[in-house]
XYZ file of C-alpha atoms in Angstrom:
653
model
C 33.958 -19.578 -71.220
C 36.411 -21.416 -68.953
C 35.028 -19.592 -65.930
C 31.524 -20.693 -66.783
C 32.644 -24.334 -67.041
C 34.326 -24.134 -63.594
C 31.393 -22.394 -61.882
C 29.267 -25.553 -61.413
C 32.301 -27.301 -59.967
C 32.739 -24.557 -57.395
C 29.070 -24.762 -56.468
C 29.209 -28.544 -56.179
C 32.358 -28.335 -54.066
C 30.668 -25.855 -51.715
C 27.679 -28.139 -51.334
C 29.924 -31.061 -50.516
C 31.813 -28.990 -47.891
C 28.553 -27.805 -46.279
C 27.219 -31.364 -46.234
C 30.417 -32.563 -44.576
C 30.210 -29.844 -41.881
C 26.522 -30.622 -41.281
C 27.343 -34.321 -41.006
C 30.028 -33.625 -38.385
C 27.588 -31.426 -36.425
C 24.939 -34.124 -36.404
C 27.473 -36.777 -35.503
C 28.792 -34.803 -32.542
C 25.277 -33.901 -31.440
C 23.979 -37.455 -31.521
C 27.096 -39.053 -30.140
C 27.734 -36.408 -27.508
C 28.648 -38.259 -24.340
C 27.201 -37.302 -20.982
C 29.797 -34.811 -19.806
C 29.524 -35.460 -16.067
C 30.967 -38.930 -15.661
C 32.094 -38.156 -12.088
C 28.535 -38.121 -10.726
C 27.702 -41.427 -12.384
C 30.880 -43.035 -11.091
C 29.774 -41.945 -7.623
C 26.369 -43.553 -8.129
C 27.905 -46.820 -9.330
C 30.187 -46.857 -6.298
C 27.160 -46.271 -4.053
C 25.310 -49.132 -5.738
C 28.296 -51.430 -5.296
C 28.503 -50.754 -1.544
C 24.812 -50.481 -0.642
C 22.711 -52.536 -3.061
C 23.326 -56.136 -1.994
C 19.888 -57.230 -3.251
C 20.471 -55.724 -6.767
C 17.341 -53.580 -6.519
C 19.094 -51.008 -8.737
C 19.437 -53.414 -11.661
C 18.789 -50.624 -14.184
C 22.045 -48.899 -13.175
C 24.294 -50.308 -15.902
C 27.138 -48.745 -17.857
C 25.719 -49.087 -21.356
C 22.629 -46.977 -20.611
C 21.943 -43.270 -20.148
C 21.890 -42.578 -16.368
C 19.730 -39.482 -16.779
C 16.896 -41.329 -18.501
C 17.302 -45.044 -17.826
C 18.519 -45.285 -14.218
C 15.695 -45.602 -11.711
C 15.457 -42.729 -9.226
C 18.021 -40.487 -10.983
C 17.316 -37.027 -12.439
C 19.915 -34.757 -14.023
C 20.419 -31.111 -14.911
C 19.554 -30.682 -18.628
C 22.695 -28.679 -19.383
C 25.447 -30.024 -17.094
C 24.047 -33.550 -16.708
C 24.950 -33.370 -13.026
C 22.734 -35.399 -10.699
C 20.177 -33.058 -9.103
C 17.643 -35.545 -7.742
C 18.011 -39.016 -6.224
C 14.895 -40.885 -4.997
C 15.558 -44.449 -3.767
C 12.892 -45.254 -1.191
C 12.157 -48.816 0.001
C 15.102 -50.338 -1.904
C 16.555 -52.287 1.064
C 19.787 -50.277 0.810
C 22.421 -50.719 3.526
C 25.700 -49.211 4.654
C 27.007 -45.675 4.260
C 25.926 -42.740 2.085
C 29.186 -40.814 2.544
C 30.102 -41.267 -1.117
C 26.985 -39.311 -2.118
C 28.686 -36.246 -0.639
C 30.494 -36.086 -4.005
C 27.258 -34.944 -5.739
C 27.513 -31.141 -5.296
C 24.526 -30.328 -7.543
C 22.094 -32.468 -5.536
C 18.831 -30.627 -4.768
C 16.516 -33.488 -3.778
C 17.650 -36.579 -1.835
C 15.085 -39.143 -0.657
C 16.295 -42.435 0.879
C 13.595 -43.168 3.435
C 12.607 -46.715 4.468
C 16.007 -48.332 3.907
C 18.670 -49.647 6.313
C 21.382 -47.032 5.849
C 23.473 -46.426 8.954
C 26.358 -43.973 8.478
C 26.941 -40.617 10.129
C 26.069 -37.531 8.072
C 27.502 -34.154 7.129
C 25.423 -31.599 5.219
C 28.210 -29.280 4.047
C 28.708 -31.151 0.758
C 25.199 -30.380 -0.549
C 24.941 -26.561 -0.657
C 22.063 -26.625 -3.187
C 19.925 -29.140 -1.294
C 16.194 -28.275 -1.072
C 14.576 -31.552 0.033
C 16.080 -34.229 2.308
C 14.089 -37.323 3.355
C 16.057 -39.891 5.409
C 13.394 -41.278 7.760
C 13.098 -44.950 8.777
C 16.800 -45.786 8.539
C 19.534 -46.629 11.067
C 21.446 -43.319 11.138
C 23.092 -42.499 14.454
C 25.205 -39.811 16.110
C 24.511 -36.205 16.989
C 22.538 -33.897 14.712
C 24.523 -33.784 11.437
C 26.799 -30.726 11.178
C 26.642 -28.158 8.400
C 22.864 -27.648 8.360
C 23.302 -23.858 8.437
C 24.953 -23.996 4.976
C 21.747 -25.234 3.330
C 20.122 -21.791 3.060
C 17.548 -22.985 0.507
C 16.443 -26.094 2.441
C 12.655 -26.537 2.510
C 11.994 -30.093 3.734
C 14.041 -32.003 6.332
C 12.880 -35.405 7.627
C 15.261 -37.358 9.903
C 12.547 -39.209 11.839
C 12.714 -42.845 12.949
C 16.502 -43.031 13.316
C 18.987 -43.132 16.200
C 20.150 -39.510 16.453
C 20.898 -38.149 19.929
C 22.143 -34.990 21.653
C 20.727 -31.498 21.328
C 18.799 -30.140 18.370
C 21.011 -27.270 17.042
C 18.290 -24.669 16.799
C 20.809 -21.847 16.412
C 22.099 -23.456 13.208
C 18.540 -23.864 11.926
C 17.662 -20.170 12.264
C 19.241 -19.102 8.918
C 16.942 -21.525 7.092
C 14.204 -19.004 6.375
C 12.565 -21.213 3.715
C 12.242 -24.324 5.905
C 8.693 -25.747 5.783
C 9.154 -29.253 7.247
C 11.200 -30.325 10.277
C 10.459 -33.912 11.353
C 12.708 -35.387 14.063
C 10.321 -37.784 15.821
C 11.377 -41.188 17.155
C 15.026 -40.359 17.848
C 16.858 -39.733 21.147
C 17.331 -35.955 21.077
C 17.471 -34.224 24.481
C 17.714 -30.693 25.833
C 15.115 -27.933 25.548
C 13.182 -26.120 22.823
C 14.207 -22.459 23.286
C 11.951 -19.750 21.909
C 14.470 -18.994 19.143
C 12.302 -21.128 16.868
C 9.296 -18.855 17.398
C 10.788 -15.882 15.581
C 13.446 -17.384 13.358
C 11.682 -20.482 12.037
C 8.154 -19.157 11.691
C 7.931 -20.577 8.155
C 7.688 -24.168 9.471
C 4.232 -25.706 8.968
C 5.094 -29.402 9.386
C 6.870 -29.972 12.712
C 7.274 -33.072 14.887
C 9.703 -33.899 17.728
C 7.631 -36.610 19.441
C 9.155 -39.692 21.093
C 12.477 -38.092 22.054
C 13.910 -37.071 25.447
C 13.288 -33.314 25.300
C 12.594 -31.348 28.470
C 11.310 -27.999 29.678
C 8.512 -25.673 28.679
C 7.280 -25.693 25.090
C 7.692 -22.151 23.655
C 4.450 -20.237 23.125
C 5.030 -20.125 19.372
C 4.438 -23.875 19.200
C 0.872 -23.781 20.524
C -0.520 -23.953 16.969
C 1.010 -27.421 16.468
C -0.943 -30.479 17.689
C -0.042 -32.223 20.926
C 0.996 -35.273 18.900
C 4.013 -33.278 17.660
C 5.450 -33.374 21.214
C 4.048 -36.663 22.585
C 6.440 -39.124 24.197
C 8.738 -36.460 25.743
C 7.918 -37.070 29.394
C 9.760 -33.963 30.631
C 8.105 -31.520 28.222
C 5.255 -29.378 29.535
C 2.970 -26.525 28.519
C 0.590 -26.038 25.630
C -0.392 -27.843 23.491
C 0.352 -30.708 25.914
C -2.118 -31.232 28.782
C 0.779 -31.143 31.282
C 1.221 -27.764 32.976
C 4.729 -26.582 33.758
C 5.777 -26.146 37.413
C 6.368 -22.654 38.734
C 10.113 -23.302 38.745
C 11.281 -24.201 35.225
C 12.787 -27.584 34.546
C 16.586 -27.404 34.296
C 18.034 -27.161 30.808
C 20.900 -29.501 31.727
C 21.605 -31.805 28.782
C 21.210 -34.846 31.019
C 17.540 -34.069 31.586
C 15.429 -36.653 29.865
C 17.911 -39.438 30.567
C 16.748 -40.105 34.109
C 17.400 -38.703 37.622
C 20.646 -36.753 37.942
C 23.248 -38.995 39.641
C 24.889 -37.380 42.673
C 28.084 -38.908 44.053
C 31.688 -38.333 44.913
C 32.708 -37.841 41.279
C 30.068 -35.180 40.760
C 31.090 -33.366 43.966
C 34.706 -33.272 42.827
C 33.680 -31.838 39.479
C 31.721 -29.106 41.254
C 34.234 -28.051 43.916
C 34.040 -24.479 42.707
C 30.223 -24.330 42.851
C 28.618 -22.166 45.503
C 27.356 -23.438 48.863
C 23.755 -22.790 47.819
C 24.106 -25.093 44.803
C 25.403 -27.920 47.021
C 22.507 -27.495 49.425
C 20.065 -27.542 46.537
C 21.610 -30.750 45.209
C 21.293 -32.417 48.606
C 17.638 -31.362 48.864
C 16.910 -32.712 45.389
C 18.626 -36.028 46.192
C 16.697 -36.420 49.451
C 13.434 -35.598 47.701
C 14.075 -38.155 44.965
C 14.965 -40.819 47.542
C 11.758 -40.164 49.512
C 9.657 -40.284 46.350
C 11.259 -43.581 45.314
C 10.528 -45.103 48.725
C 6.892 -43.957 48.551
C 6.574 -45.244 44.982
C 8.004 -48.642 45.990
C 5.507 -48.957 48.828
C 2.585 -48.022 46.561
C 3.686 -50.508 43.884
C 4.047 -53.330 46.403
C 0.566 -52.668 47.776
C -0.910 -52.478 44.303
C 0.611 -55.754 43.063
C -0.242 -57.563 46.278
C -3.879 -56.524 45.987
C -3.947 -57.345 42.256
C -2.550 -60.834 42.902
C -5.156 -61.562 45.558
C -8.090 -60.359 43.465
C -7.495 -62.186 40.228
C -4.233 -64.151 40.281
C -2.378 -61.544 38.299
C -5.119 -60.553 35.945
C -3.065 -59.315 33.004
C 0.531 -60.235 32.178
C 0.588 -58.168 28.988
C 3.699 -56.037 28.595
C 3.410 -52.746 26.834
C 4.235 -52.226 23.195
C 7.816 -51.209 22.711
C 8.059 -47.424 22.211
C 9.968 -48.048 19.004
C 7.321 -50.437 17.764
C 9.775 -53.334 17.365
C 7.911 -56.177 19.116
C 4.994 -56.758 21.447
C 4.783 -59.611 23.941
C 2.072 -61.395 25.883
C 1.560 -64.244 28.303
C 1.198 -67.721 26.815
C -2.060 -68.066 28.793
C -3.487 -64.739 27.666
C -6.457 -66.429 25.984
C -7.659 -67.596 29.415
C -7.213 -64.322 31.297
C -10.120 -63.697 33.636
C -12.541 -60.990 32.535
C -10.900 -60.945 29.079
C -12.749 -61.753 25.882
C -11.347 -62.464 22.416
C -14.050 -62.196 19.749
C -13.284 -63.036 16.091
C -15.448 -62.122 13.109
C -15.669 -63.366 9.544
C -12.352 -63.152 7.691
C -10.158 -63.340 10.814
C -6.867 -64.899 9.572
C -3.593 -65.932 11.159
C -4.700 -66.093 14.795
C -7.480 -67.385 16.995
C -6.134 -66.475 20.445
C -4.858 -63.194 21.783
C -1.422 -64.603 22.712
C -0.839 -65.551 19.055
C -1.543 -61.938 18.144
C 0.575 -60.387 20.878
C 3.670 -62.513 20.236
C 3.923 -61.509 16.569
C 6.324 -58.819 15.370
C 4.840 -55.329 15.202
C 5.622 -51.881 13.853
C 4.111 -48.704 15.258
C 2.058 -46.847 12.651
C 1.048 -43.847 14.741
C -0.831 -42.464 17.728
C -4.354 -41.109 17.615
C -6.833 -39.645 20.066
C -8.245 -43.076 20.976
C -5.049 -45.113 21.034
C -1.913 -46.334 19.273
C -1.965 -48.346 16.037
C 0.486 -51.099 15.102
C 1.045 -53.195 12.016
C 1.295 -56.797 13.207
C 2.705 -59.512 10.929
C 1.511 -63.024 11.787
C 3.635 -66.160 11.343
C 1.984 -66.933 7.997
C 2.880 -63.475 6.635
C -0.657 -62.043 6.950
C -0.687 -58.438 8.225
C -3.316 -56.794 10.408
C -3.624 -53.460 12.202
C -4.004 -53.597 15.982
C -5.373 -50.436 17.603
C -4.690 -50.398 21.327
C -7.034 -48.293 23.457
C -5.065 -47.527 26.593
C -7.736 -45.730 28.606
C -9.713 -47.812 31.067
C -12.675 -49.283 29.235
C -16.057 -49.078 30.978
C -19.453 -50.543 30.154
C -17.880 -53.727 28.748
C -21.214 -55.325 27.834
C -22.365 -52.246 25.927
C -19.021 -52.007 24.132
C -19.141 -55.686 23.207
C -22.640 -55.352 21.786
C -21.631 -52.307 19.723
C -18.437 -53.882 18.428
C -20.335 -56.941 17.270
C -22.411 -54.645 15.076
C -19.264 -52.962 13.678
C -17.627 -56.365 13.190
C -20.544 -57.473 11.023
C -20.128 -54.649 8.492
C -18.842 -55.827 5.120
C -18.437 -53.383 2.234
C -15.772 -52.693 -0.385
C -15.268 -49.177 1.038
C -15.277 -49.994 4.756
C -12.209 -51.264 6.649
C -13.373 -54.515 8.257
C -13.070 -55.070 12.011
C -11.809 -58.666 12.209
C -11.567 -59.190 15.983
C -11.405 -57.496 19.350
C -10.063 -58.311 22.795
C -11.605 -56.573 25.798
C -10.821 -56.360 29.512
C -11.762 -53.781 32.112
C -8.415 -52.048 31.616
C -7.923 -52.014 27.871
C -9.296 -52.782 24.450
C -7.519 -54.230 21.391
C -9.172 -53.790 17.978
C -7.947 -55.798 14.974
C -8.537 -54.433 11.450
C -7.440 -55.326 7.934
C -4.100 -53.777 6.976
C -4.282 -51.545 3.875
C -0.793 -50.695 2.671
C -1.315 -47.426 0.783
C -1.815 -45.205 3.828
C -4.487 -42.643 4.588
C -6.181 -40.172 2.247
C -4.573 -37.420 4.332
C -1.050 -38.690 3.605
C -1.841 -39.214 -0.103
C -3.199 -35.658 -0.450
C -0.738 -33.763 1.697
C 2.402 -35.904 1.940
C 5.625 -34.719 0.289
C 4.054 -31.685 -1.404
C 6.491 -29.954 -3.697
C 9.291 -31.106 -6.011
C 9.539 -34.868 -6.310
C 5.878 -35.545 -5.618
C 3.833 -37.428 -8.201
C 0.767 -35.213 -8.842
C -2.578 -36.721 -7.869
C -4.743 -36.597 -10.988
C -8.458 -35.806 -11.224
C -9.743 -39.345 -11.981
C -7.958 -40.674 -8.876
C -9.344 -37.904 -6.657
C -12.843 -38.480 -7.999
C -12.429 -42.200 -7.335
C -11.503 -41.430 -3.707
C -14.562 -39.169 -3.347
C -16.865 -41.769 -4.892
C -15.498 -44.673 -2.851
C -15.566 -42.903 0.514
C -19.093 -41.598 -0.144
C -20.174 -45.156 -0.983
C -18.723 -46.492 2.282
C -20.261 -43.742 4.418
C -23.648 -44.087 2.689
C -23.549 -47.823 3.450
C -22.841 -47.139 7.153
C -25.702 -44.646 7.344
C -27.964 -47.093 5.523
C -27.729 -49.721 8.263
C -31.133 -48.636 9.595
C -31.388 -51.388 12.195
C -28.404 -49.942 14.018
C -28.757 -46.248 13.079
C -24.984 -46.020 12.737
C -22.858 -42.940 12.201
C -19.088 -42.477 12.168
C -18.737 -39.607 14.633
C -15.138 -38.604 13.848
C -14.707 -38.683 10.074
C -11.459 -37.104 8.819
C -9.147 -37.669 5.867
C -6.878 -39.608 8.259
C -9.721 -42.097 8.854
C -10.044 -42.897 5.143
C -7.533 -45.584 4.134
C -6.487 -46.480 0.577
C -6.350 -50.192 -0.270
C -4.148 -52.022 -2.799
C -6.602 -51.312 -5.646
C -6.758 -47.589 -4.911
C -10.189 -47.726 -3.249
C -10.948 -45.326 -0.388
C -12.184 -47.172 2.722
C -13.756 -45.764 5.913
C -12.081 -46.818 9.190
C -12.505 -46.295 12.966
C -16.299 -46.322 12.791
C -17.979 -45.091 15.962
C -14.931 -45.275 18.237
C -15.118 -41.717 19.558
C -18.712 -41.891 20.751
C -18.234 -45.465 21.988
C -15.283 -44.491 24.166
C -16.628 -40.986 24.861
C -13.417 -39.271 23.742
C -13.748 -35.474 24.005
C -12.867 -33.584 20.824
C -10.969 -30.363 20.327
C -12.962 -27.171 19.802
C -10.736 -26.233 16.834
C -11.422 -29.452 14.936
C -12.185 -28.330 11.376
C -14.203 -31.466 10.610
C -16.757 -30.885 13.392
C -20.167 -29.565 12.404
C -21.189 -26.148 13.814
C -23.879 -27.626 16.062
C -21.190 -29.632 17.893
C -19.179 -26.506 18.705
C -21.997 -24.455 20.277
C -21.410 -24.037 24.012
C -18.475 -26.407 23.686
C -17.291 -28.017 26.910
C -14.353 -30.414 26.718
C -15.668 -32.373 29.722
C -19.254 -32.691 28.528
C -20.667 -35.666 26.691
C -20.899 -34.589 23.059
C -22.037 -37.998 21.797
C -25.705 -37.010 22.155
C -25.268 -34.313 19.494
C -23.406 -36.517 17.013
C -25.538 -37.678 14.102
C -25.426 -38.825 10.515
C -25.856 -35.196 9.421
C -22.697 -34.227 11.347
C -20.913 -36.979 9.376
C -22.136 -35.290 6.169
C -20.510 -32.016 7.269
C -17.220 -33.833 7.927
C -17.435 -35.452 4.495
C -17.905 -32.002 2.926
C -14.590 -30.928 4.475
C -12.916 -34.024 3.016
C -14.236 -33.114 -0.437
C -12.686 -29.651 -0.028
C -9.343 -31.286 0.791
C -9.602 -33.447 -2.331
C -10.387 -30.434 -4.535
C -8.097 -27.773 -3.059
C -5.149 -29.863 -1.879
C -5.199 -27.817 1.345
C -5.373 -29.240 4.863
C -8.620 -28.810 6.779
C -8.300 -25.859 9.156
C -10.732 -24.022 11.387
C -8.770 -20.958 12.438
C -10.802 -17.793 11.841
C -10.273 -16.341 8.387
C -7.852 -19.193 7.641
C -10.733 -21.666 7.847
C -10.786 -23.787 4.697
C -14.602 -23.847 4.587
C -14.882 -20.051 4.924
C -12.242 -19.449 2.281
C -13.906 -21.746 -0.275
C -17.371 -20.309 0.371
C -16.028 -16.787 -0.074
C -14.445 -17.672 -3.415
C -17.658 -19.394 -4.481
C -19.720 -16.361 -3.533
C -17.497 -13.883 -5.369
C -16.697 -15.716 -8.590
C -15.683 -19.229 -9.579
C -12.030 -19.362 -10.619
C -9.128 -21.783 -10.684
C -7.608 -20.337 -7.517
C -9.848 -22.598 -5.457
C -8.533 -25.831 -6.998
C -5.257 -27.609 -6.300
C -2.542 -26.468 -8.722
C -1.920 -30.147 -9.503
C -5.295 -30.204 -11.290
C -4.391 -27.502 -13.816
C -3.521 -30.150 -16.400
C -7.149 -31.357 -16.237
C -8.807 -28.045 -17.156
C -11.101 -29.858 -19.554
C -12.749 -31.374 -16.447
C -13.504 -27.979 -14.900
C -17.278 -28.491 -14.992
C -17.010 -31.770 -13.082
C -14.703 -30.177 -10.489
C -17.153 -27.326 -10.011
C -19.982 -29.843 -9.651
C -18.108 -31.701 -6.906
C -17.300 -28.395 -5.202
C -21.006 -27.539 -5.129
C -21.719 -30.937 -3.544
C -19.130 -30.133 -0.871
C -20.764 -26.763 -0.133
C -24.173 -28.465 0.188
C -22.657 -30.806 2.773
C -21.245 -27.810 4.690
C -24.620 -26.151 5.310
C -24.725 -24.560 8.772
C -28.033 -26.170 9.694
C -28.124 -30.009 9.864
C -31.562 -30.157 8.216
C -30.202 -28.313 5.147
C -27.553 -30.946 4.491
C -28.379 -33.781 2.080
C -28.405 -37.371 3.262
C -25.336 -39.420 2.492
C -27.066 -41.656 -0.050
C -28.065 -38.510 -1.977
C -24.482 -37.219 -1.811
C -23.219 -40.552 -3.143
C -25.719 -40.448 -6.010
C -24.627 -36.913 -6.973
C -20.971 -37.986 -7.055
C -21.921 -41.031 -9.128
C -23.548 -38.688 -11.639
C -20.389 -36.543 -11.778
C -18.294 -39.659 -12.296
C -20.588 -40.750 -15.117
C -20.269 -37.346 -16.765
C -16.494 -37.516 -16.477
C -16.227 -40.945 -18.063
C -18.925 -40.407 -20.662
C -20.478 -43.669 -21.762
C -17.532 -45.675 -20.432
C -17.605 -46.835 -16.838
C -14.660 -45.901 -14.665
C -12.379 -48.563 -13.357
C -13.940 -47.958 -9.955
C -17.504 -48.219 -11.264
C -17.846 -51.971 -11.796
C -16.007 -52.724 -8.561
C -18.328 -50.446 -6.626
C -21.455 -51.862 -8.272
C -20.459 -55.510 -7.993
C -19.229 -55.307 -4.441
C -21.999 -53.097 -3.195
C -24.496 -55.708 -4.242
C -22.693 -58.158 -1.953
C -22.320 -55.643 0.870
C -24.107 -56.746 3.968
C -24.318 -56.424 7.707
C -24.309 -59.549 9.822
C -24.799 -59.336 13.566
């Protein structure tokens, strides 16, 4: 009987013990501290030295760094920092302390003012590195060969110099992006890249001091990837290489090779033939300089007599820092400054040219700059550097373009024209092009572009293009529509830009341009005038390619079986499946019918015969119907804006 009386006590005691153990487990689980305090101490030290404007105000001690600190991502098990994204935070100083983050896989610090030298050996797990638009200097950072898993490397718009260590890049078999433009690298591009770095699809070394022949393996990259290297030659550049190759001396690209007593002493052991060759080169350079001086004197003397120094405009700085102009530029003979409705911040060309400017990029018709006026208003100035002919005809055409006003058309606010050049002033839209939004920073760290946003881009750009085609008095068409010519404004609206520039300036187009309609590529001749064949129906074909980009997430290509249009049509012919759509759209599978509907609109636009393509107003109506089906009875956020603003859209000439 005594045992029976004690039995409940034993049971109760066991329950109490189990409850106590469970309580300790929960307590330790909930109160478990982040076990990698070293990484967070490193981040706080970095903030202390680099964040003078307190942009990283969320980085405080009494919060969880892995969930509450902006730009910080951690490993779920070790809590080590694996991702750090701090773009446009006005950070300054050195990033050396970040070398103490060994688990870092993704580092993005572009558009800051960081300025230290770099060493890659401390980040063996790094996959993505974005450091563009900073003040980094020195030779190419050492240790790149240790990053065997590196996929994206962007060091553009900095102050690096010296040779590009291609031999150290060869082990990086997974490298997809290598962007080194707007630095001061010199030397050559040996063919080692052709075989060892064949995985690279995004490559740019423009605006450096590279020299020599471009390896044959680079011919698939655009000429813009090599522009600004005056000593580079060969395809895809239009400059042919001389029979004798350019020397691979590291000093090439920094100017003529100095020859003097010091150099002769250094080369006492060189052969007699080398000395003779040096003397011949020096004499040749001297003769060329004398001839060039005579030609320049004659040219400026004649120019001064004809028009009292017609144009005192200095060129835009190659780094896009400032542009300058004469204080009497508004009265230059044969020049004309024309302003349209909405022109703000300037009334004369010298006011425009004296403002600070930043280079945005180079295109086939000219270079674009963001210009900030004294009042803080920003505009885009596109500078056409080719000699402009038929000034009266151009002026008449630009007045038509300048009168276009629509919510989905980038407004031309002014232009300045002389016989030598043309400046076009547009509104500045800060969210970049549709091309950069669709294809920029693909991979880890990118915010996926959802279906409603993509449909909004398709609807807005179709509205703008339909408006342009609807200006019946002028019978307008774009002529060179690409995803790079569709700009996203502050409200997320897609706006058409660069209307009619290619046919106006008669710029020949490339035969491998994926956006060009088939009728424009028949009997293609780069020197022939293709403007006669351009039409509104060829714009519709280009728009169909843009819809494919929006749906597939792939860049427009026109290379045989790799052609985006051919690939999509083949998938459509065989069987509809999700392989055709961008993987970022998988989370919107409930919208599959609407995606398929938009894909069918794109294929209609890509009909081989112009007469089989729908007109742009019909295309816009079909996309409106898809948008209505997607939103049900509720109007999309873009709907009212489109309807309200389209009713006010007009053309004034």
